[in-house]
XYZ file of C-alpha atoms in Angstrom:
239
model
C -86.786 -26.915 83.339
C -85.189 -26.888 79.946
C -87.951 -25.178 78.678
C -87.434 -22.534 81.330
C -84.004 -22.265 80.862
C -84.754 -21.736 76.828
C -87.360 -19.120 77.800
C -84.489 -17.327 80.051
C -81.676 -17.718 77.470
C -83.364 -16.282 74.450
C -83.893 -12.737 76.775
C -80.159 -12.767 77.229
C -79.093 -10.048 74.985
C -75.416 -11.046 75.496
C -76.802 -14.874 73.512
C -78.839 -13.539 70.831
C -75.888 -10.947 70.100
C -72.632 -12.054 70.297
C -73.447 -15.741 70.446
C -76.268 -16.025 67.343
C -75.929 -12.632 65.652
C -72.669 -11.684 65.376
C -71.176 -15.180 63.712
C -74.282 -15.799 61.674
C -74.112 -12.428 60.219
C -69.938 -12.504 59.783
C -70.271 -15.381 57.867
C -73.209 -14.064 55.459
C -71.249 -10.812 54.659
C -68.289 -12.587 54.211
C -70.443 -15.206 51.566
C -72.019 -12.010 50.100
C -68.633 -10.584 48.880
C -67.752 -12.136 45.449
C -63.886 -12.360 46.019
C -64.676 -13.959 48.889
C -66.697 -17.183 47.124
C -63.926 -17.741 44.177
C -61.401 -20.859 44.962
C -58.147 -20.097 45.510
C -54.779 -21.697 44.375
C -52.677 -20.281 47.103
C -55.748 -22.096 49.819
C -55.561 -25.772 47.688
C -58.300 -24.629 46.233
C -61.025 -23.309 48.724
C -62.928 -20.514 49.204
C -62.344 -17.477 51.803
C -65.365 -17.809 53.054
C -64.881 -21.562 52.813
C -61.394 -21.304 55.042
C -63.416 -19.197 57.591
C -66.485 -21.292 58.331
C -64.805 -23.560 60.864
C -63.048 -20.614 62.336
C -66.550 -19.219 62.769
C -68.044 -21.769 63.794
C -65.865 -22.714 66.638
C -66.390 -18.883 67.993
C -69.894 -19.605 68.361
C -69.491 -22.541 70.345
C -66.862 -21.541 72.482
C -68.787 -18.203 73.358
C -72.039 -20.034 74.301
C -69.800 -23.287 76.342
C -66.630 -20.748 77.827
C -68.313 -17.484 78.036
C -71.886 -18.178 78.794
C -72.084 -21.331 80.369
C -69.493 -20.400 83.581
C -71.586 -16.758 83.674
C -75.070 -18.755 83.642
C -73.647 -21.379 86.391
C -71.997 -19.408 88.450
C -74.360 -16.341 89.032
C -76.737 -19.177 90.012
C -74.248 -20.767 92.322
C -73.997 -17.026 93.439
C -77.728 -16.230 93.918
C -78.287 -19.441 96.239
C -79.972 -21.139 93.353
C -78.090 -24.144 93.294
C -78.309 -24.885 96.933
C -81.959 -24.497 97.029
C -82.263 -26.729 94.548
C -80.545 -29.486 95.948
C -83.645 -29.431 98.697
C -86.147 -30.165 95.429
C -86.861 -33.236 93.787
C -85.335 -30.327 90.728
C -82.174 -31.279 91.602
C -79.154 -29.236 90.537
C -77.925 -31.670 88.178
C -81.465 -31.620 86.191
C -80.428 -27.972 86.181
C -76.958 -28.297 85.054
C -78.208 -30.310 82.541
C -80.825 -28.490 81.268
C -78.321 -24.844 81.111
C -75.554 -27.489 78.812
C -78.542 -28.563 76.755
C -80.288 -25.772 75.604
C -76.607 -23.928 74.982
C -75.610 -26.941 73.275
C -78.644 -26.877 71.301
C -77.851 -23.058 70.531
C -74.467 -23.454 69.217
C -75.286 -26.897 67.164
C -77.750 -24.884 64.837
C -75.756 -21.344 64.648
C -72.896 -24.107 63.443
C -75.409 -25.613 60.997
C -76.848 -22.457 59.848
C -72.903 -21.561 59.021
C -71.893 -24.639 57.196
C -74.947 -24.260 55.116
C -75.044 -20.310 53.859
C -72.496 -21.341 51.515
C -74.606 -23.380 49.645
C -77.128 -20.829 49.681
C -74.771 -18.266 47.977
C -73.316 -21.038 45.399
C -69.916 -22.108 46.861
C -71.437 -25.402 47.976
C -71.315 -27.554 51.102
C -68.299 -28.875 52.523
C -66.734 -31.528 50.806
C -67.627 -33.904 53.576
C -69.976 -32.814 56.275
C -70.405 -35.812 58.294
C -66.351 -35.674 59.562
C -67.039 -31.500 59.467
C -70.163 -32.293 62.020
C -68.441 -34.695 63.872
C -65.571 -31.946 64.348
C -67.812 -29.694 65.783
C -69.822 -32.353 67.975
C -66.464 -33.215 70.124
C -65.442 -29.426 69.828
C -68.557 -28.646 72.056
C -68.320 -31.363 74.456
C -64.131 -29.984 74.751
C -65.726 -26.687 74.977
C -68.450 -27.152 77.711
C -66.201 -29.394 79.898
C -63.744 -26.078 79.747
C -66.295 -23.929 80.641
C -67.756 -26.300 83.450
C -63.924 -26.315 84.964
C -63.874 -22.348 84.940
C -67.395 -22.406 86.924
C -65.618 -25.131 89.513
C -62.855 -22.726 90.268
C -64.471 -19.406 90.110
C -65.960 -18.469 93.195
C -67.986 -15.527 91.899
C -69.920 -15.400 88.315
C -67.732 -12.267 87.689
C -64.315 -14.116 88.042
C -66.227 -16.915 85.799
C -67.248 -14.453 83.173
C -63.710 -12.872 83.311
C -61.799 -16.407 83.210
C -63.714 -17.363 79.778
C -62.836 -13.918 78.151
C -59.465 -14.416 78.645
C -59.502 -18.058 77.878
C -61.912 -17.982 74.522
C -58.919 -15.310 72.441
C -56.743 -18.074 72.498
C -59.407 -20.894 71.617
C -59.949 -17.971 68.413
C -56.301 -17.719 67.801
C -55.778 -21.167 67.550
C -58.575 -22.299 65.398
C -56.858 -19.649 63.140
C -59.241 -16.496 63.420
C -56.421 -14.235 62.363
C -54.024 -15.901 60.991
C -54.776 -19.232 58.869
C -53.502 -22.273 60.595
C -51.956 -23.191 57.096
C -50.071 -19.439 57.493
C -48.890 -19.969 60.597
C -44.794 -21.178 61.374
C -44.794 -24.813 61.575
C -43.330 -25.027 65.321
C -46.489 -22.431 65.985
C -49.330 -24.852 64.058
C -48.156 -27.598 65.971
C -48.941 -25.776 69.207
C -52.347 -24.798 68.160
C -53.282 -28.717 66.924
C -52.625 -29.372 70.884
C -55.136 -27.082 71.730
C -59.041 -27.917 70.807
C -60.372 -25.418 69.224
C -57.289 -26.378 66.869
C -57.123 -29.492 65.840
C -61.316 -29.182 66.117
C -60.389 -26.214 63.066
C -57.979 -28.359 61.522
C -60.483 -30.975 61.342
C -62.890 -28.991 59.999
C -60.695 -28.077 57.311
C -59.960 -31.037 56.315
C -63.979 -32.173 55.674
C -63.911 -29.132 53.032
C -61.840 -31.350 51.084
C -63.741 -34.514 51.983
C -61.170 -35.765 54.065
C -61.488 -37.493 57.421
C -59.594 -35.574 60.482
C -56.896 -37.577 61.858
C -56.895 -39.914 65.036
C -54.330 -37.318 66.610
C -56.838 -34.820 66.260
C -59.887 -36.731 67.903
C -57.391 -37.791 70.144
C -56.722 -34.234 71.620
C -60.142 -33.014 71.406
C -61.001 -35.962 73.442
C -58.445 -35.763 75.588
C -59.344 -32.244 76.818
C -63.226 -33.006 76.959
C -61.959 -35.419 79.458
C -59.459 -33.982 81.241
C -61.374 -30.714 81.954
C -64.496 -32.924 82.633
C -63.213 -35.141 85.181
C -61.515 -31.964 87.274
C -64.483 -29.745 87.011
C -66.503 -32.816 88.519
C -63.722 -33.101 91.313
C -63.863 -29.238 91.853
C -67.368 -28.149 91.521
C -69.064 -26.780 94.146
C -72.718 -26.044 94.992
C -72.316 -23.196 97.066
């Protein structure tokens, strides 16, 4: 079934666009620019395209855990797919398991592919990767239990679809797409480090200058991996 559900997702132009292409190339052309590679004194001295990489990365895995996943569940909710399943010994939870897996699977190597084209173009890896992976790990988990709570309150795969488009802008504001975390007002960073995606991009950050995120940061990526988990499991329906 995983296999099947790889075979699907690749023929998803929405996937292979904006979940693969789009980020992977971003972050090339933004590696390719010169200016863009040279550290920085007013960035403690990173890179542009070193700043952006977590910000990058986290849109990848939010649009393949918010966007795709609550689409991918819910238009099989929608079709019937789910209920006939539960009749099979290929249960619905093999199924569920199968869509998380093979989306999980997508955004892990788009992230890895990211955090490595710097070193291709001669900025260098980050300063730590192990925290920087570890970041993005829990970031996913935060990100799929979010989008597994918008496909146990959306009755239709259109709502679902809609929900994560208006709920990914502010996972990409806070991880500091367009304005730098560092930029923002202090009463306004604090906000974002409550959300994932935030402290997840903080995090990140801090493994570029081989630091280790904080426990307050784990603590409230965890905290919403949890908390979205446990209500999507109370709320999820099969038909």
């Amino acid at each position: 079934m995983t296999r099947h559900e790889a075979q699907l997702l690749v023929r998803e132009p929405a996937l292979v666009a904006w979940g693969v292409a789009v980020p992977v190339l971003a972050n090339l052309m933004l590696n390719l620019i010169p200016g863009t590679r040279q550290p920085q004194e007013v960035l403690d001295g990173l890179s542009w395209s070193q700043l952006y990489a977590p910000t990058i990365a986290l849109f990848t895995l939010s649009i393949v855990a918010v966007q795709l996943l609550p689409t991918t569940l819910g238009t099989y909710r929608q079709d019937g797919i789910l209920r006939r399943l539960r009749t099979t010994p290929a249960s619905a939870a093999v199924l569920l398991g199968a869509v998380c897996l093979v989306l999980s699977a997508v955004g892990l190597l788009v992230t890895a592919v990211i955090m490595a084209t710097p070193a291709l173009t001669g900025v260098g890896l980050p300063g730590n990767p192990v925290p920087f992976a570890l970041a993005a790990a829990l970031a996913l988990v935060a990100f799929v239990a979010i989008g597994a709570l918008i496909t146990a309150v959306a009755p239709t795969a259109r709502l679902a679809a809609g929900i994560g488009a208006c709920v990914t802008p502010v996972l990409w504001f806070a991880s500091g797409m367009w304005v730098p975390i560092g930029a923002m007002p202090g009463w306004l960073a604090r906000v974002c480090e409550l959300i994932p995606s935030g402290a997840a991009g903080r995090a990140m950050q801090l493994a570029m200058f081989d630091q280790w995120p904080s426990l307050g940061q784990l603590v409230v990526i965890a905290t919403w991996a949890v908390c979205c988990g446990v209500l999507a499991a109370r709320w999820f329906r099969w038909e």
